[in-house]
Coordinates of C-alpha atoms in Angstrom, one line a residue:
M1 CA 67.8 88.3 94.6
K2 CA 67.2 85.5 92.1
S3 CA 67.6 82.0 93.5
S4 CA 70.6 80.0 92.0
A5 CA 68.9 76.7 92.8
P6 CA 68.6 74.5 89.7
Y7 CA 65.1 73.3 90.6
R8 CA 62.0 75.0 92.1
T9 CA 59.0 73.8 93.9
G10 CA 56.1 72.9 91.6
Q11 CA 58.4 72.1 88.7
R12 CA 57.7 68.9 86.7
L13 CA 60.3 66.7 85.2
P14 CA 60.2 63.5 83.1
L15 CA 61.5 60.3 84.5
E16 CA 62.8 57.2 82.7
G17 CA 59.9 55.0 81.7
G18 CA 57.6 57.9 80.9
A19 CA 56.6 58.8 84.5
Q20 CA 56.3 62.4 85.5
L21 CA 57.9 63.9 88.7
R22 CA 56.6 66.9 90.5
L23 CA 58.9 68.7 92.9
S24 CA 57.6 70.0 96.3
V25 CA 59.1 71.7 99.3
N26 CA 57.8 71.0 102.7
P27 CA 59.7 72.8 105.5
R28 CA 58.2 70.3 108.0
A29 CA 59.8 67.4 106.2
R30 CA 62.7 65.8 108.0
R31 CA 64.1 64.0 105.0
I32 CA 63.7 63.6 101.3
S33 CA 60.8 61.4 100.3
I34 CA 58.8 60.2 97.2
R35 CA 55.0 59.7 97.2
I36 CA 52.6 58.8 94.5
D37 CA 49.8 61.2 93.7
A38 CA 47.2 58.8 92.3
R39 CA 44.8 61.5 91.4
A40 CA 47.3 63.4 89.2
G41 CA 49.0 60.3 88.0
E42 CA 52.5 61.4 88.9
A43 CA 55.2 61.0 91.5
V44 CA 56.0 63.8 94.0
A45 CA 59.5 64.3 95.3
V46 CA 59.4 66.2 98.7
A47 CA 62.4 68.0 100.1
P48 CA 62.7 70.1 103.3
S49 CA 64.0 73.1 101.3
E50 CA 64.5 74.2 97.8
R51 CA 68.2 73.8 98.2
R52 CA 67.7 70.1 98.7
L53 CA 65.5 69.6 95.6
S54 CA 68.6 68.5 93.6
D55 CA 69.0 65.6 96.0
A56 CA 65.3 64.8 95.7
V57 CA 65.6 64.6 91.9
T58 CA 68.6 62.3 92.2
F59 CA 66.8 60.1 94.7
A60 CA 63.7 60.0 92.5
R61 CA 65.7 59.0 89.4
S62 CA 67.2 56.1 91.4
K63 CA 63.7 55.0 92.1
A64 CA 62.3 55.3 88.6
D65 CA 61.4 51.6 88.3
W66 CA 59.6 51.6 91.6
I67 CA 57.7 54.8 90.6
A68 CA 56.7 53.4 87.2
E69 CA 55.4 50.2 89.0
R70 CA 53.4 52.1 91.5
L71 CA 51.9 54.4 88.9
S72 CA 50.9 51.5 86.7
A73 CA 49.2 49.9 89.6
R74 CA 47.1 52.9 90.6
P75 CA 43.3 52.3 90.5
S76 CA 41.4 53.3 87.3
G77 CA 38.7 55.9 87.6
T78 CA 35.2 55.1 89.0
A79 CA 32.5 57.0 87.1
L80 CA 29.6 58.3 89.2
V81 CA 26.8 56.7 87.2
P82 CA 23.7 54.6 88.2
G83 CA 24.7 51.1 89.1
A84 CA 28.3 52.1 90.1
V85 CA 29.6 50.9 93.5
I86 CA 31.8 53.3 95.4
P87 CA 33.6 53.0 98.7
F88 CA 31.6 54.5 101.6
R89 CA 32.4 54.6 105.4
G90 CA 34.6 51.6 105.1
G91 CA 32.1 49.6 103.1
T92 CA 30.4 50.3 99.8
A93 CA 27.4 52.2 98.5
V94 CA 25.4 51.5 95.3
L95 CA 24.4 54.5 93.2
E96 CA 20.8 54.4 92.0
A97 CA 18.9 56.8 89.7
T98 CA 15.4 57.8 90.8
G99 CA 14.4 59.9 87.8
G100 CA 13.4 63.5 88.0
A101 CA 15.7 66.2 89.3
G102 CA 15.8 65.4 93.0
S103 CA 18.9 65.8 95.2
A104 CA 20.9 62.8 96.1
R105 CA 20.1 61.2 99.5
L106 CA 21.6 58.3 101.5
V107 CA 19.5 55.3 102.2
E108 CA 20.6 52.6 104.7
G109 CA 19.0 49.2 104.7
G110 CA 19.6 45.6 105.5
D111 CA 21.6 45.3 102.2
G112 CA 23.9 48.2 103.0
F113 CA 24.1 51.7 101.8
R114 CA 22.5 53.2 98.6
I115 CA 22.8 56.7 97.3
V116 CA 19.7 57.5 95.3
S117 CA 19.6 60.6 93.1
G118 CA 17.8 62.4 90.3
G119 CA 19.5 63.9 87.3
E120 CA 21.3 62.4 84.4
G121 CA 24.9 62.3 83.3
E122 CA 27.0 65.1 84.8
A123 CA 24.0 66.3 86.8
F124 CA 23.6 62.9 88.5
A125 CA 27.3 62.8 89.3
R126 CA 27.3 66.4 90.7
R127 CA 24.4 65.6 93.0
V128 CA 26.2 62.5 94.4
V129 CA 29.4 64.5 95.0
N130 CA 27.3 67.3 96.7
L131 CA 25.8 64.7 99.0
L132 CA 29.2 63.2 99.9
K133 CA 30.6 66.7 100.6
R134 CA 27.6 67.5 102.9
L135 CA 28.0 64.2 104.8
A136 CA 31.8 64.8 105.1
R137 CA 31.2 68.3 106.5
E138 CA 28.7 67.0 109.0
T139 CA 30.8 64.1 110.2
L140 CA 34.1 66.0 110.2
T141 CA 32.6 69.0 112.1
E142 CA 31.4 66.6 114.8
R143 CA 34.7 64.7 115.2
T144 CA 36.7 68.0 115.0
Q145 CA 34.7 69.4 117.9
V146 CA 35.2 66.2 119.9
H147 CA 39.0 66.6 119.6
L148 CA 38.9 70.4 120.1
T149 CA 37.1 69.8 123.4
A150 CA 39.4 67.0 124.5
L151 CA 42.4 69.4 124.1
G152 CA 40.7 72.4 125.5
Q153 CA 40.9 74.3 122.2
G154 CA 38.5 76.9 121.0
P155 CA 36.6 76.9 117.7
V156 CA 38.2 76.7 114.2
T157 CA 37.0 77.6 110.7
L158 CA 36.4 74.3 108.9
G159 CA 36.5 73.9 105.1
I160 CA 35.8 71.0 102.8
N161 CA 37.6 70.8 99.4
D162 CA 39.2 68.3 97.0
P163 CA 43.0 68.6 97.2
T164 CA 45.1 66.5 94.9
S165 CA 46.9 64.5 97.6
R166 CA 46.6 65.8 101.1
W167 CA 43.7 64.6 103.3
G168 CA 43.7 67.6 105.5
S169 CA 45.6 70.7 106.5
C170 CA 45.7 73.0 109.5
S171 CA 46.7 76.6 109.8
P172 CA 47.3 77.3 113.6
M173 CA 47.7 81.0 113.0
S174 CA 44.4 81.5 111.3
R175 CA 42.8 78.6 113.2
S176 CA 41.5 77.0 110.1
I177 CA 41.3 73.3 109.1
R178 CA 40.6 72.0 105.7
Y179 CA 39.6 68.4 104.8
S180 CA 39.2 66.4 101.7
W181 CA 35.6 65.4 101.3
R182 CA 36.8 62.0 100.0
V183 CA 37.7 60.8 103.5
V184 CA 33.9 60.3 104.2
M185 CA 34.4 57.1 102.0
A186 CA 37.0 55.8 104.5
P187 CA 36.2 53.8 107.6
P188 CA 34.9 56.0 110.4
A189 CA 38.0 55.4 112.6
V190 CA 40.2 56.6 109.7
L191 CA 38.1 59.8 109.4
D192 CA 38.3 60.3 113.1
Y193 CA 42.1 59.9 113.0
L194 CA 42.3 62.6 110.3
A195 CA 40.3 65.0 112.5
A196 CA 42.6 64.3 115.4
H197 CA 45.7 64.7 113.2
E198 CA 44.7 68.2 112.1
V199 CA 43.4 69.3 115.5
A200 CA 46.7 68.2 117.1
H201 CA 48.5 70.7 114.9
L202 CA 46.9 73.5 116.8
V203 CA 49.1 72.3 119.7
H204 CA 52.2 71.4 117.7
A205 CA 52.6 72.7 114.2
D206 CA 55.3 70.1 113.3
H207 CA 55.4 66.3 113.3
S208 CA 57.6 66.0 116.4
P209 CA 57.4 63.2 119.0
A210 CA 55.4 65.7 121.1
Y211 CA 52.9 66.2 118.3
W212 CA 52.4 62.4 117.9
S213 CA 52.0 62.1 121.6
V214 CA 49.0 64.4 121.3
V215 CA 47.6 62.3 118.5
H216 CA 48.0 59.2 120.5
R217 CA 46.2 60.8 123.4
L218 CA 43.2 61.4 121.1
V219 CA 43.0 58.2 119.0
G220 CA 45.6 55.7 120.3
D221 CA 48.0 54.1 117.9
H222 CA 47.7 56.1 114.7
R223 CA 49.7 53.7 112.5
P224 CA 46.9 51.5 111.3
F225 CA 44.9 54.5 110.1
R226 CA 47.9 56.0 108.2
A227 CA 48.5 52.6 106.7
W228 CA 44.9 52.4 105.5
L229 CA 45.1 55.7 103.8
R230 CA 48.4 54.8 102.1
Q231 CA 46.9 51.5 100.9
H232 CA 43.4 52.6 99.9
G233 CA 43.7 56.3 99.3
G234 CA 44.1 55.8 95.6
D235 CA 40.7 54.1 95.5
L236 CA 39.1 57.1 97.1
H237 CA 40.8 59.5 94.7
A238 CA 39.6 57.4 91.7
V239 CA 36.0 58.0 92.5
G240 CA 34.4 60.4 90.0
R241 CA 37.4 60.3 87.7

């Protein structure tokens, strides 16, 4: 039977001021909310059901000025070129060309981190991203295992990708966890929180008080880590854009 709902998840609508709104349904959501997708350059209205998308649109339209302000303040892209400085493990890393066609590698010295790589243009950028993905997989695999062990959980399938907004996702039924490689640029404690956040969903699939109690057991007060991602996540999504 065809749905009579006026809006559908994934639909995009224009807002006053030129901003674009994407509609999204998340059955885990307890209320209607608006978030800014810095990577896509649009606002996202989240509703707990498709039936509530009309309310989400109305709410978003009432926040059009706030949305326009947030979108205009989002970070500009950071090209992955020699000489660029990118966030890395809570600090920064300088990108350096070595000539030739060698793979990118991480160098740590007294002056901080450097990522040195061969290649030119897109090839240089691709090597840098491949290195960051590899480092993300190594670190997230380690921290995920730490939290799995702490909760007495068995192994999971771990994936690294580049979602437009979410930092991670967990599928308890298939026991699979996916992470954004970009979190390797965040402080180690934030990355560790993300691993704990997703592993805790193997115990509780929702975001109930019981779920947050599991997260607290693993990493303590999670609020500073979530706040860091809200404040600086746009900078991480800007890298390579």
